[in-house]
Amino acid sequence: MPMEQLEKAIARARQNGAFRRIQKTEAPEKEPVTNEHAEPVSELRTNRASGLKTNVTPARLSHLKKMRVVAAEDERPEADIYRVLRTRLLHKLTRQGFHSLAVSSPARGDGKTMTAVNLAVSLSRELSHTVLLVDADLRRPSVHQHFGIKPKLGLGDYLLSKTELTSCLVNPGIERLVLLPGRGRVGSSSELLKSDRMTSLASELRERYADRIVIYDLPPMLASDDAIGLLPQVESVLLVVREGKTRRSEIQRSLELLKEKNILGTVLNEGENTTVDYLYY
Amino acid sequence: MAELGPSETWGLNLREALAALGRRKWPCFVATLLTLGIGLGLALFLPPVYRSEATILIEEPDVPPDLVTSTVAGYADERLQVITQRVMTSIRLSDVIERFGLYPEERDTKPMGVLVDRLRSAFAFNMINAEVGDRRERGGISAAIAFAISFDHSDPLVAQQVANELVTLYLAENLRARREQAAQTTQFLTGEESRLQERLTGLERQLAAFKQEHTGSLPEQMVGNLQATTRTEQSLLDVRRQIRGIQERKVYLQSQIAQLSPNLSPVDAQLTGTESERRLALLKADFARLSGVYAPAHPDLRRLVREIEGLEREAGVTPDRRVLEQETETTRAELAEVSERLAAGHPEVVRLTAQLAGLEQTLAEIPVSNTPGPTANPAYVQIATQLSAAEIEITALRQQESTLQAKIRNLEELVLRGPEVERTYLDLQRNYQNVVASYQDVVAKRRAAELGEALESESKSETLSLLEPPTLPDVPIKPPRLILAIASICLSLAAGASIVWLLEALDPTIRGARQVFQMVGEMPLVTIPAIQTRADIWRGRTRAAAWLISGCLLLTGSAVWVQKYVTPLDVMWAAIQQRMVTLINSSS
């Protein structure tokens, strides 16, 4: 079974020390397990790859586990699925020369943020890319929750011209992954997302580094017009739907809204017929 | 877009179906079990229904219908339907319910009408037909030869009893209906007959009155009339001829008498005197003789008297009064003497009495004065006498003539009236004949009806006879337990499948990558399974435990409730066991 083969390959690679650095990065993450209730320390550390100074707030593995961020764990089979997703997406992105990807879903609770986070984490494992995960849901930002981070500043603050970009960025302690979280609830979010500041930010993030992929965690398509407002800034879209929850009518509406956009594909969340089949493709 | 096979396009992917089943397993399970439970419950516990059936044969008449036709007409099946209606009346059926104590539990709660309807529906009626040839006028169609009636009930014995009762009702009602119809036919025809009779009598009277009124002008009398006319005319001619004859004689006599004078000269008188005296003496002698034999009014006597008087006047001789008186006295004395001796009816007495009367009459007629008148001429007198005789005859004949003429006129009038009378007469007669014809027809029919009635009363016509008495059923006809059981199994599976299908069809959410493909045009890049955190696992286990506990509680609770309020459980169990045993025994 390919699953087992993959596992074997990974184990072999591990033995060969391919993941040594990753393992090293994991180690400090494991440390704070003992002080679970202690606030992680934020430090300014220069992100080598992006050149941006970021705050480092390492995320705890237990927390990640609780928040279903499985891409961090290699043993779980779901991690493999995200890897497959990553590979396919990368393929599509590079073919079309895109650097940015928006992850959205028709309604709230479809697993869009979880998918975005897992994808970001998985992508960051890829040696050839860095990932910037932007939480563009200004009304209910949830990316930071997945990492167990309480950001002091967020995208909203930046867009409101209250701060510098650098101050908002957070390093969750995962190599090659940077977060631009959201903080609290921001009013007039759709106007902000359509503002020039956002536009210029988006273009800069997009074009600055060739090997950086920007993932936007958009708000739900149908919850407000925030997502639609940001769409022009985004090169491609990944639509997440949840089996047994997302209504077909919602998908239909979302597709209509995304008509002119480049939909790279869809993800079926909480599907019942899953893993095994698709690994055959 | 990837190529899709039929399973993807049509959605009948087995894997997806199984996934759907897995998703909906609880509703499916419940539906299946519930249906199965109900079905098996029905199959096991539905009360059995037994059917008792009887067959009744429609028998041909004992007397062939060409000889005696029954007055009960109509096809057997129609009559049987009518009988069914009459037997199945609410009154009769409620009587049956009372008598056999049917539906005891519901008698108080439900109205009789409902129970009667139920009884009616438990009853079935079937005609048994056979193809018949041309024996009857119906030709080659099927005719009823028998019928079966059946009654359903939960108790086989009751079923048989009620079926028996129904059979009895049928047979009795059939007989009664037939007899009544025959009797009514006869009655009607009898009435018609008497009515026509009355009419006939009236018409006869009318005819007779008419005949009487127009007698003489009647058609059948016409010939007679004509003949009478002819005869009368003949007589008339005869009479006229006679008259003419006599008139000729009269003319002759008148010419004769013109030459004579009424009186004789004395010479002539004397010449004829002796002759006349002699004659007179002869006549007188004749008179005396005849008056002893005849009454004085006798024509011969009268003639003699006239002749004598005539002659005496001629001769101028007046009879000697004294001589006559002497003769009268003598005769009187003789009579007195004879009367003493003999009875009043003695011929001698009678003769003398007559003689005396004659003498006395002659005496009375003798004129007191004896002056001889002039002597009449006998020849003249003779001719005069003949003349007057002829006159008298003519008068008589004339009278006859007018009578005959009147008669002829009368006859002609009668003949004239003939045609009109004939017309009316023929009309009356025709009318009468028609009524006579109707009457005869009705009489014939009535006789036939009476025969038909006799046929019915002796049950020689078409009868119903019991071919097979109501059976005592030992095997219930309903419910078909095995079929019900199998059906309930199938149905429960179908119910389960339907529930699953229904829930799936009503599901508005996205299910399966294939649906994503249908909507988006591409299969999803990945399908991520539900990621179970430890918390999720814990939650799942807790929920399962909760369901289990509540299920147990429910079961215990319902068992307690049944124990308390319905039947004790061990009794129920025993009943179920008993039922199973019965079923096994009955099916084996």
CSV table of C-alpha atoms in Angstrom, one decimal, chain B residues 148-556:
chain,number,residue,atom,x,y,z
B,148,ALA,CA,-72.7,-20.4,-3.5
B,149,ILE,CA,-73.2,-18.4,-0.4
B,150,SER,CA,-70.7,-18.1,2.3
B,151,PHE,CA,-70.3,-16.5,5.7
B,152,ASP,CA,-67.1,-15.5,7.4
B,153,HIS,CA,-66.6,-15.4,11.1
B,154,SER,CA,-63.9,-16.0,13.7
B,155,ASP,CA,-65.6,-19.0,15.2
B,156,PRO,CA,-66.1,-21.8,12.7
B,157,LEU,CA,-69.2,-23.2,14.4
B,158,VAL,CA,-70.9,-19.8,14.4
B,159,ALA,CA,-69.9,-19.4,10.8
B,160,GLN,CA,-71.6,-22.6,9.9
B,161,GLN,CA,-74.7,-21.8,11.9
B,162,VAL,CA,-75.2,-18.4,10.4
B,163,ALA,CA,-74.5,-19.8,6.9
B,164,ASN,CA,-77.2,-22.3,7.6
B,165,GLU,CA,-79.6,-19.7,8.6
B,166,LEU,CA,-78.9,-17.7,5.5
B,167,VAL,CA,-79.5,-20.7,3.3
B,168,THR,CA,-82.8,-21.3,5.0
B,169,LEU,CA,-83.8,-17.7,4.5
B,170,TYR,CA,-82.8,-17.9,0.8
B,171,LEU,CA,-84.9,-21.0,0.1
B,172,ALA,CA,-87.9,-19.7,2.0
B,173,GLU,CA,-87.8,-16.3,0.4
B,174,ASN,CA,-87.5,-17.8,-3.0
B,175,LEU,CA,-90.6,-19.9,-2.5
B,176,ARG,CA,-92.5,-17.1,-1.1
B,177,ALA,CA,-91.6,-14.7,-3.8
B,178,ARG,CA,-92.5,-17.2,-6.6
B,179,ARG,CA,-95.9,-18.0,-5.1
B,180,GLU,CA,-96.8,-14.5,-4.4
B,181,GLN,CA,-96.0,-13.5,-8.0
B,182,ALA,CA,-98.0,-16.3,-9.4
B,183,ALA,CA,-100.9,-15.5,-7.1
B,184,GLN,CA,-100.8,-11.9,-8.0
B,185,THR,CA,-100.8,-12.7,-11.7
B,186,THR,CA,-103.9,-14.8,-11.3
B,187,GLN,CA,-105.6,-12.2,-9.2
B,188,PHE,CA,-105.0,-9.5,-11.8
B,189,LEU,CA,-106.2,-11.6,-14.6
B,190,THR,CA,-109.3,-12.6,-12.7
B,191,GLY,CA,-110.1,-9.0,-12.1
B,192,GLU,CA,-109.6,-8.2,-15.8
B,193,GLU,CA,-111.9,-11.0,-16.7
B,194,SER,CA,-114.8,-9.8,-14.6
B,195,ARG,CA,-114.3,-6.2,-15.8
B,196,LEU,CA,-114.6,-7.3,-19.4
B,197,GLN,CA,-117.5,-9.5,-18.6
B,198,GLU,CA,-119.4,-6.5,-17.2
B,199,ARG,CA,-118.6,-4.5,-20.3
B,200,LEU,CA,-119.8,-7.4,-22.5
B,201,THR,CA,-123.1,-7.4,-20.6
B,202,GLY,CA,-123.5,-3.7,-21.1
B,203,LEU,CA,-122.8,-4.0,-24.7
B,204,GLU,CA,-125.2,-6.8,-25.2
B,205,ARG,CA,-127.9,-4.8,-23.5
B,206,GLN,CA,-127.1,-1.9,-25.7
B,207,LEU,CA,-127.3,-4.1,-28.8
B,208,ALA,CA,-130.7,-5.5,-27.8
B,209,ALA,CA,-132.1,-2.1,-27.0
B,210,PHE,CA,-130.9,-0.9,-30.4
B,211,LYS,CA,-132.4,-3.8,-32.1
B,212,GLN,CA,-135.7,-3.2,-30.4
B,213,GLU,CA,-135.6,0.4,-31.2
B,214,HIS,CA,-134.9,-0.1,-34.8
B,215,THR,CA,-136.7,-3.3,-35.4
B,216,GLY,CA,-137.9,-3.6,-38.9
B,217,SER,CA,-134.9,-1.6,-40.2
B,218,LEU,CA,-132.3,-4.1,-39.1
B,219,PRO,CA,-130.1,-5.4,-41.8
B,220,GLU,CA,-131.2,-9.0,-41.4
B,221,GLN,CA,-134.7,-7.9,-41.8
B,222,MET,CA,-134.2,-6.1,-45.1
B,223,VAL,CA,-134.7,-9.2,-47.2
B,224,GLY,CA,-137.9,-10.0,-45.4
B,225,ASN,CA,-139.1,-6.4,-45.8
B,226,LEU,CA,-138.5,-6.5,-49.5
B,227,GLN,CA,-140.3,-9.8,-49.8
B,228,ALA,CA,-143.2,-8.5,-47.8
B,229,THR,CA,-143.3,-5.4,-50.0
B,230,THR,CA,-143.5,-7.6,-53.0
B,231,ARG,CA,-146.2,-9.8,-51.5
B,232,THR,CA,-148.2,-6.8,-50.4
B,233,GLU,CA,-148.0,-5.2,-53.7
B,234,GLN,CA,-149.2,-8.4,-55.2
B,235,SER,CA,-152.2,-8.4,-52.8
B,236,LEU,CA,-152.8,-4.8,-53.6
B,237,LEU,CA,-153.0,-5.6,-57.3
B,238,ASP,CA,-155.2,-8.5,-56.5
B,239,VAL,CA,-157.6,-6.3,-54.5
B,240,ARG,CA,-157.6,-3.7,-57.1
B,241,ARG,CA,-158.4,-6.3,-59.7
B,242,GLN,CA,-161.3,-7.5,-57.5
B,243,ILE,CA,-162.6,-4.0,-57.1
B,244,ARG,CA,-162.5,-3.5,-60.8
B,245,GLY,CA,-164.4,-6.8,-61.3
B,246,ILE,CA,-167.1,-5.8,-58.9
B,247,GLN,CA,-167.4,-2.4,-60.4
B,248,GLU,CA,-168.0,-3.9,-63.8
B,249,ARG,CA,-170.7,-6.1,-62.3
B,250,LYS,CA,-172.2,-3.1,-60.6
B,251,VAL,CA,-172.3,-1.3,-63.9
B,252,TYR,CA,-174.1,-4.3,-65.4
B,253,LEU,CA,-176.5,-4.5,-62.5
B,254,GLN,CA,-177.3,-0.8,-62.7
B,255,SER,CA,-178.0,-1.1,-66.3
B,256,GLN,CA,-180.4,-4.0,-65.5
B,257,ILE,CA,-182.1,-2.2,-62.7
B,258,ALA,CA,-182.7,0.8,-64.9
B,259,GLN,CA,-185.0,-1.3,-67.0
B,260,LEU,CA,-187.1,-2.4,-64.1
B,261,SER,CA,-189.5,-0.7,-61.9
B,262,PRO,CA,-189.4,-1.2,-58.2
B,263,ASN,CA,-193.1,-2.2,-57.9
B,264,LEU,CA,-195.1,-4.8,-59.6
B,265,SER,CA,-198.5,-4.2,-61.3
B,266,PRO,CA,-201.3,-5.9,-59.6
B,267,VAL,CA,-201.5,-8.5,-62.3
B,268,ASP,CA,-198.0,-9.3,-62.0
B,269,ALA,CA,-198.4,-9.4,-58.3
B,270,GLN,CA,-201.1,-11.9,-58.4
B,271,LEU,CA,-199.2,-14.1,-60.7
B,272,THR,CA,-196.4,-14.3,-58.5
B,273,GLY,CA,-198.6,-14.6,-55.5
B,274,THR,CA,-199.1,-18.3,-55.3
B,275,GLU,CA,-195.5,-18.9,-56.0
B,276,SER,CA,-194.5,-16.5,-53.3
B,277,GLU,CA,-197.0,-18.1,-50.9
B,278,ARG,CA,-195.7,-21.4,-51.4
B,279,ARG,CA,-192.2,-20.1,-51.0
B,280,LEU,CA,-193.2,-18.3,-47.9
B,281,ALA,CA,-194.7,-21.4,-46.4
B,282,LEU,CA,-191.5,-23.2,-47.1
B,283,LEU,CA,-189.5,-20.5,-45.6
B,284,LYS,CA,-191.6,-20.4,-42.5
B,285,ALA,CA,-191.3,-24.0,-42.1
B,286,ASP,CA,-187.5,-23.7,-42.4
B,287,PHE,CA,-187.5,-21.0,-39.9
B,288,ALA,CA,-189.5,-22.9,-37.4
B,289,ARG,CA,-187.1,-25.8,-37.7
B,290,LEU,CA,-183.9,-23.8,-37.5
B,291,SER,CA,-185.0,-21.7,-34.6
B,292,GLY,CA,-185.1,-24.8,-32.6
B,293,VAL,CA,-181.5,-25.5,-33.4
B,294,TYR,CA,-179.9,-22.1,-33.8
B,295,ALA,CA,-180.0,-19.0,-31.7
B,296,PRO,CA,-182.0,-16.1,-33.0
B,297,ALA,CA,-178.9,-14.1,-33.8
B,298,HIS,CA,-177.6,-16.8,-36.1
B,299,PRO,CA,-176.9,-15.5,-39.6
B,300,ASP,CA,-178.8,-18.3,-41.3
B,301,LEU,CA,-181.8,-17.5,-39.2
B,302,ARG,CA,-181.4,-13.8,-39.8
B,303,ARG,CA,-181.2,-14.4,-43.5
B,304,LEU,CA,-184.4,-16.5,-43.4
B,305,VAL,CA,-186.2,-13.8,-41.5
B,306,ARG,CA,-185.1,-11.2,-44.0
B,307,GLU,CA,-186.2,-13.4,-46.8
B,308,ILE,CA,-189.5,-14.1,-45.2
B,309,GLU,CA,-190.1,-10.5,-44.5
B,310,GLY,CA,-189.2,-9.7,-48.0
B,311,LEU,CA,-191.6,-12.2,-49.4
B,312,GLU,CA,-194.3,-11.2,-47.1
B,313,ARG,CA,-194.0,-7.7,-48.2
B,314,GLU,CA,-194.2,-8.8,-51.8
B,315,ALA,CA,-197.1,-10.9,-51.2
B,316,GLY,CA,-198.7,-8.4,-49.2
B,317,VAL,CA,-199.4,-10.8,-46.7
B,318,THR,CA,-199.1,-10.0,-43.1
B,319,PRO,CA,-198.7,-12.8,-40.9
B,320,ASP,CA,-201.7,-13.6,-38.9
B,321,ARG,CA,-201.1,-12.1,-35.6
B,322,ARG,CA,-203.6,-14.3,-33.9
B,323,VAL,CA,-202.1,-17.4,-35.4
B,324,LEU,CA,-198.7,-16.4,-34.2
B,325,GLU,CA,-200.0,-15.6,-30.7
B,326,GLN,CA,-201.5,-19.0,-30.6
B,327,GLU,CA,-198.3,-20.6,-31.7
B,328,THR,CA,-196.4,-18.7,-29.1
B,329,GLU,CA,-198.8,-19.8,-26.4
B,330,THR,CA,-198.5,-23.4,-27.5
B,331,THR,CA,-194.7,-23.3,-27.5
B,332,ARG,CA,-194.7,-21.6,-24.1
B,333,ALA,CA,-196.9,-24.4,-22.6
B,334,GLU,CA,-194.7,-27.1,-24.1
B,335,LEU,CA,-191.6,-25.5,-22.7
B,336,ALA,CA,-193.0,-25.2,-19.3
B,337,GLU,CA,-194.0,-28.8,-19.3
B,338,VAL,CA,-190.7,-30.0,-20.6
B,339,SER,CA,-188.8,-27.8,-18.1
B,340,GLU,CA,-190.4,-29.6,-15.3
B,341,ARG,CA,-189.6,-32.9,-16.6
B,342,LEU,CA,-186.1,-32.4,-17.9
B,343,ALA,CA,-183.0,-30.4,-16.9
B,344,ALA,CA,-182.2,-26.9,-18.3
B,345,GLY,CA,-179.5,-28.1,-20.5
B,346,HIS,CA,-181.6,-30.8,-22.2
B,347,PRO,CA,-181.7,-30.3,-26.0
B,348,GLU,CA,-185.5,-30.4,-26.0
B,349,VAL,CA,-185.6,-27.6,-23.5
B,350,VAL,CA,-183.1,-25.5,-25.5
B,351,ARG,CA,-185.0,-26.1,-28.7
B,352,LEU,CA,-188.3,-25.0,-27.3
B,353,THR,CA,-186.8,-22.0,-25.6
B,354,ALA,CA,-185.2,-20.9,-28.9
B,355,GLN,CA,-188.4,-21.5,-30.8
B,356,LEU,CA,-190.3,-19.5,-28.4
B,357,ALA,CA,-187.8,-16.7,-28.5
B,358,GLY,CA,-188.1,-16.7,-32.3
B,359,LEU,CA,-191.8,-16.6,-32.3
B,360,GLU,CA,-191.9,-13.8,-29.8
B,361,GLN,CA,-189.4,-11.8,-31.8
B,362,THR,CA,-191.5,-12.3,-35.0
B,363,LEU,CA,-194.5,-11.2,-33.1
B,364,ALA,CA,-192.7,-8.1,-31.9
B,365,GLU,CA,-191.7,-7.3,-35.4
B,366,ILE,CA,-195.1,-7.6,-36.9
B,367,PRO,CA,-196.4,-4.1,-37.4
B,368,VAL,CA,-199.8,-3.6,-35.9
B,369,SER,CA,-201.3,-2.3,-38.9
B,370,ASN,CA,-201.7,-4.7,-41.7
B,371,THR,CA,-202.2,-2.4,-44.5
B,372,PRO,CA,-200.7,-4.1,-47.4
B,373,GLY,CA,-198.3,-1.9,-49.2
B,374,PRO,CA,-197.7,-1.8,-52.9
B,375,THR,CA,-196.3,-5.1,-54.1
B,376,ALA,CA,-192.5,-5.0,-54.6
B,377,ASN,CA,-191.0,-6.2,-57.9
B,378,PRO,CA,-189.0,-9.3,-56.9
B,379,ALA,CA,-186.8,-9.0,-59.8
B,380,TYR,CA,-186.1,-5.4,-59.0
B,381,VAL,CA,-185.6,-6.3,-55.4
B,382,GLN,CA,-183.3,-9.0,-56.3
B,383,ILE,CA,-181.1,-6.9,-58.4
B,384,ALA,CA,-181.2,-4.1,-55.9
B,385,THR,CA,-180.1,-6.5,-53.3
B,386,GLN,CA,-177.3,-7.7,-55.5
B,387,LEU,CA,-176.3,-4.1,-56.1
B,388,SER,CA,-176.1,-3.2,-52.5
B,389,ALA,CA,-174.2,-6.4,-51.9
B,390,ALA,CA,-171.8,-5.4,-54.5
B,391,GLU,CA,-171.5,-1.9,-52.9
B,392,ILE,CA,-170.8,-3.4,-49.6
B,393,GLU,CA,-168.1,-5.6,-51.2
B,394,ILE,CA,-166.5,-2.7,-52.9
B,395,THR,CA,-166.3,-0.8,-49.7
B,396,ALA,CA,-164.8,-3.7,-47.9
B,397,LEU,CA,-162.3,-4.1,-50.7
B,398,ARG,CA,-161.4,-0.4,-50.7
B,399,GLN,CA,-160.7,-0.7,-47.1
B,400,GLN,CA,-158.5,-3.6,-47.8
B,401,GLU,CA,-156.8,-1.6,-50.5
B,402,SER,CA,-155.9,1.4,-48.3
B,403,THR,CA,-154.7,-1.0,-45.6
B,404,LEU,CA,-152.4,-2.6,-48.1
B,405,GLN,CA,-151.2,0.7,-49.3
B,406,ALA,CA,-150.4,1.8,-45.8
B,407,LYS,CA,-148.5,-1.4,-45.2
B,408,ILE,CA,-146.5,-0.8,-48.4
B,409,ARG,CA,-145.6,2.7,-47.3
B,410,ASN,CA,-144.6,1.5,-44.0
B,411,LEU,CA,-142.4,-1.1,-45.4
B,412,GLU,CA,-140.7,1.4,-47.7
B,413,GLU,CA,-140.0,3.6,-44.9
B,414,LEU,CA,-138.4,0.8,-43.0
B,415,VAL,CA,-136.2,0.0,-46.0
B,416,LEU,CA,-135.2,3.6,-46.3
B,417,ARG,CA,-134.0,3.8,-42.8
B,418,GLY,CA,-132.0,0.6,-43.3
B,419,PRO,CA,-128.5,1.9,-44.3
B,420,GLU,CA,-128.1,4.3,-41.4
B,421,VAL,CA,-129.4,1.7,-39.0
B,422,GLU,CA,-127.0,-0.7,-40.5
B,423,ARG,CA,-124.1,1.5,-40.0
B,424,THR,CA,-124.7,2.1,-36.3
B,425,TYR,CA,-125.7,-1.5,-35.9
B,426,LEU,CA,-122.5,-2.8,-37.5
B,427,ASP,CA,-120.5,-0.4,-35.3
B,428,LEU,CA,-122.1,-1.7,-32.2
B,429,GLN,CA,-121.6,-5.2,-33.3
B,430,ARG,CA,-117.9,-4.7,-34.1
B,431,ASN,CA,-117.3,-3.1,-30.8
B,432,TYR,CA,-119.0,-6.0,-29.2
B,433,GLN,CA,-116.9,-8.5,-31.1
B,434,ASN,CA,-113.7,-6.8,-30.1
B,435,VAL,CA,-114.6,-6.9,-26.5
B,436,VAL,CA,-115.5,-10.5,-26.9
B,437,ALA,CA,-112.1,-11.2,-28.4
B,438,SER,CA,-110.3,-9.5,-25.5
B,439,TYR,CA,-112.4,-11.3,-23.0
B,440,GLN,CA,-111.6,-14.6,-24.5
B,441,ASP,CA,-108.0,-13.8,-24.5
B,442,VAL,CA,-108.1,-12.8,-20.9
B,443,VAL,CA,-109.9,-15.9,-20.0
B,444,ALA,CA,-107.3,-18.0,-21.7
B,445,LYS,CA,-104.5,-16.1,-19.9
B,446,ARG,CA,-106.2,-16.4,-16.6
B,447,ARG,CA,-106.5,-20.1,-17.0
B,448,ALA,CA,-102.8,-20.3,-17.8
B,449,ALA,CA,-102.0,-18.2,-14.7
B,450,GLU,CA,-104.0,-20.5,-12.6
B,451,LEU,CA,-102.0,-23.4,-13.9
B,452,GLY,CA,-98.9,-21.5,-13.2
B,453,GLU,CA,-100.0,-20.7,-9.7
B,454,ALA,CA,-100.7,-24.4,-9.1
B,455,LEU,CA,-97.3,-25.1,-10.4
B,456,GLU,CA,-95.7,-22.9,-7.8
B,457,SER,CA,-97.8,-24.0,-4.9
B,458,GLU,CA,-96.8,-27.6,-5.6
B,459,SER,CA,-93.2,-26.6,-6.2
B,460,LYS,CA,-93.0,-28.1,-9.6
B,461,SER,CA,-91.5,-25.1,-11.2
B,462,GLU,CA,-87.9,-24.0,-11.0
B,463,THR,CA,-86.8,-24.5,-7.4
B,464,LEU,CA,-83.7,-24.0,-5.4
B,465,SER,CA,-82.3,-27.0,-3.7
B,466,LEU,CA,-79.5,-27.3,-1.3
B,467,LEU,CA,-76.6,-29.1,-3.1
B,468,GLU,CA,-74.0,-28.7,-0.4
B,469,PRO,CA,-74.9,-27.8,3.1
B,470,PRO,CA,-72.8,-25.2,4.9
B,471,THR,CA,-69.4,-26.6,5.7
B,472,LEU,CA,-67.8,-26.6,9.1
B,473,PRO,CA,-64.5,-25.0,8.3
B,474,ASP,CA,-61.4,-26.3,10.0
B,475,VAL,CA,-58.9,-24.1,8.2
B,476,PRO,CA,-59.2,-20.4,8.4
B,477,ILE,CA,-59.3,-18.5,5.1
B,478,LYS,CA,-57.7,-15.5,6.6
B,479,PRO,CA,-55.1,-14.3,7.4
B,480,PRO,CA,-52.5,-15.9,5.1
B,481,ARG,CA,-49.9,-16.0,7.8
B,482,LEU,CA,-47.0,-17.2,5.8
B,483,ILE,CA,-47.6,-14.7,3.1
B,484,LEU,CA,-47.9,-12.0,5.7
B,485,ALA,CA,-44.7,-13.0,7.3
B,486,ILE,CA,-42.8,-13.0,4.0
B,487,ALA,CA,-44.4,-9.8,3.0
B,488,SER,CA,-43.5,-8.1,6.2
B,489,ILE,CA,-39.9,-9.2,5.8
B,490,CYS,CA,-39.8,-7.8,2.3
B,491,LEU,CA,-41.7,-4.7,3.4
B,492,SER,CA,-39.4,-4.1,6.3
B,493,LEU,CA,-36.4,-4.2,4.0
B,494,ALA,CA,-38.1,-1.9,1.6
B,495,ALA,CA,-39.0,0.4,4.5
B,496,GLY,CA,-35.4,0.5,5.6
B,497,ALA,CA,-34.2,1.1,2.1
B,498,SER,CA,-36.9,3.7,1.5
B,499,ILE,CA,-36.1,5.6,4.7
B,500,VAL,CA,-32.4,5.7,3.7
B,501,TRP,CA,-33.3,6.8,0.2
B,502,LEU,CA,-35.7,9.4,1.5
B,503,LEU,CA,-33.3,10.8,3.9
B,504,GLU,CA,-30.6,10.9,1.3
B,505,ALA,CA,-32.9,12.5,-1.3
B,506,LEU,CA,-34.0,15.1,1.2
B,507,ASP,CA,-30.5,15.8,2.2
B,508,PRO,CA,-29.6,19.3,0.9
B,509,THR,CA,-26.0,19.0,1.9
B,510,ILE,CA,-23.1,17.8,-0.2
B,511,ARG,CA,-22.5,14.1,0.0
B,512,GLY,CA,-19.5,12.5,-1.6
B,513,ALA,CA,-16.9,13.6,-4.0
B,514,ARG,CA,-19.1,12.7,-6.9
B,515,GLN,CA,-21.6,15.4,-6.0
B,516,VAL,CA,-18.7,17.8,-5.8
B,517,PHE,CA,-17.7,16.7,-9.2
B,518,GLN,CA,-21.2,17.2,-10.5
B,519,MET,CA,-21.3,20.7,-9.2
B,520,VAL,CA,-17.9,21.9,-9.8
B,521,GLY,CA,-16.9,19.9,-12.8
B,522,GLU,CA,-13.9,18.3,-11.1
B,523,MET,CA,-13.4,15.9,-8.4
B,524,PRO,CA,-12.1,17.5,-5.2
B,525,LEU,CA,-8.4,17.6,-4.9
B,526,VAL,CA,-8.6,15.7,-1.7
B,527,THR,CA,-11.2,14.3,0.6
B,528,ILE,CA,-10.2,14.9,4.2
B,529,PRO,CA,-11.8,12.5,6.7
B,530,ALA,CA,-13.2,13.7,10.0
B,531,ILE,CA,-10.2,14.2,12.3
B,532,GLN,CA,-10.9,12.7,15.6
B,533,THR,CA,-9.4,14.4,18.5
B,534,ARG,CA,-9.3,12.7,21.8
B,535,ALA,CA,-12.1,14.9,22.9
B,536,ASP,CA,-14.2,13.7,19.9
B,537,ILE,CA,-13.6,10.1,20.9
B,538,TRP,CA,-14.6,10.8,24.4
B,539,ARG,CA,-17.7,12.5,23.2
B,540,GLY,CA,-18.6,9.6,21.0
B,541,ARG,CA,-18.2,7.1,23.7
B,542,THR,CA,-20.3,9.2,26.1
B,543,ARG,CA,-23.1,9.5,23.6
B,544,ALA,CA,-23.1,5.8,22.9
B,545,ALA,CA,-23.3,5.1,26.6
B,546,ALA,CA,-26.1,7.5,27.1
B,547,TRP,CA,-28.1,5.9,24.3
B,548,LEU,CA,-27.6,2.5,25.7
B,549,ILE,CA,-28.6,3.5,29.2
B,550,SER,CA,-31.7,5.3,28.0
B,551,GLY,CA,-32.6,2.3,25.8
B,552,CYS,CA,-32.4,-0.1,28.8
B,553,LEU,CA,-34.4,2.3,30.9
B,554,LEU,CA,-37.0,2.5,28.3
B,555,LEU,CA,-37.3,-1.2,27.9
B,556,THR,CA,-37.4,-1.8,31.6
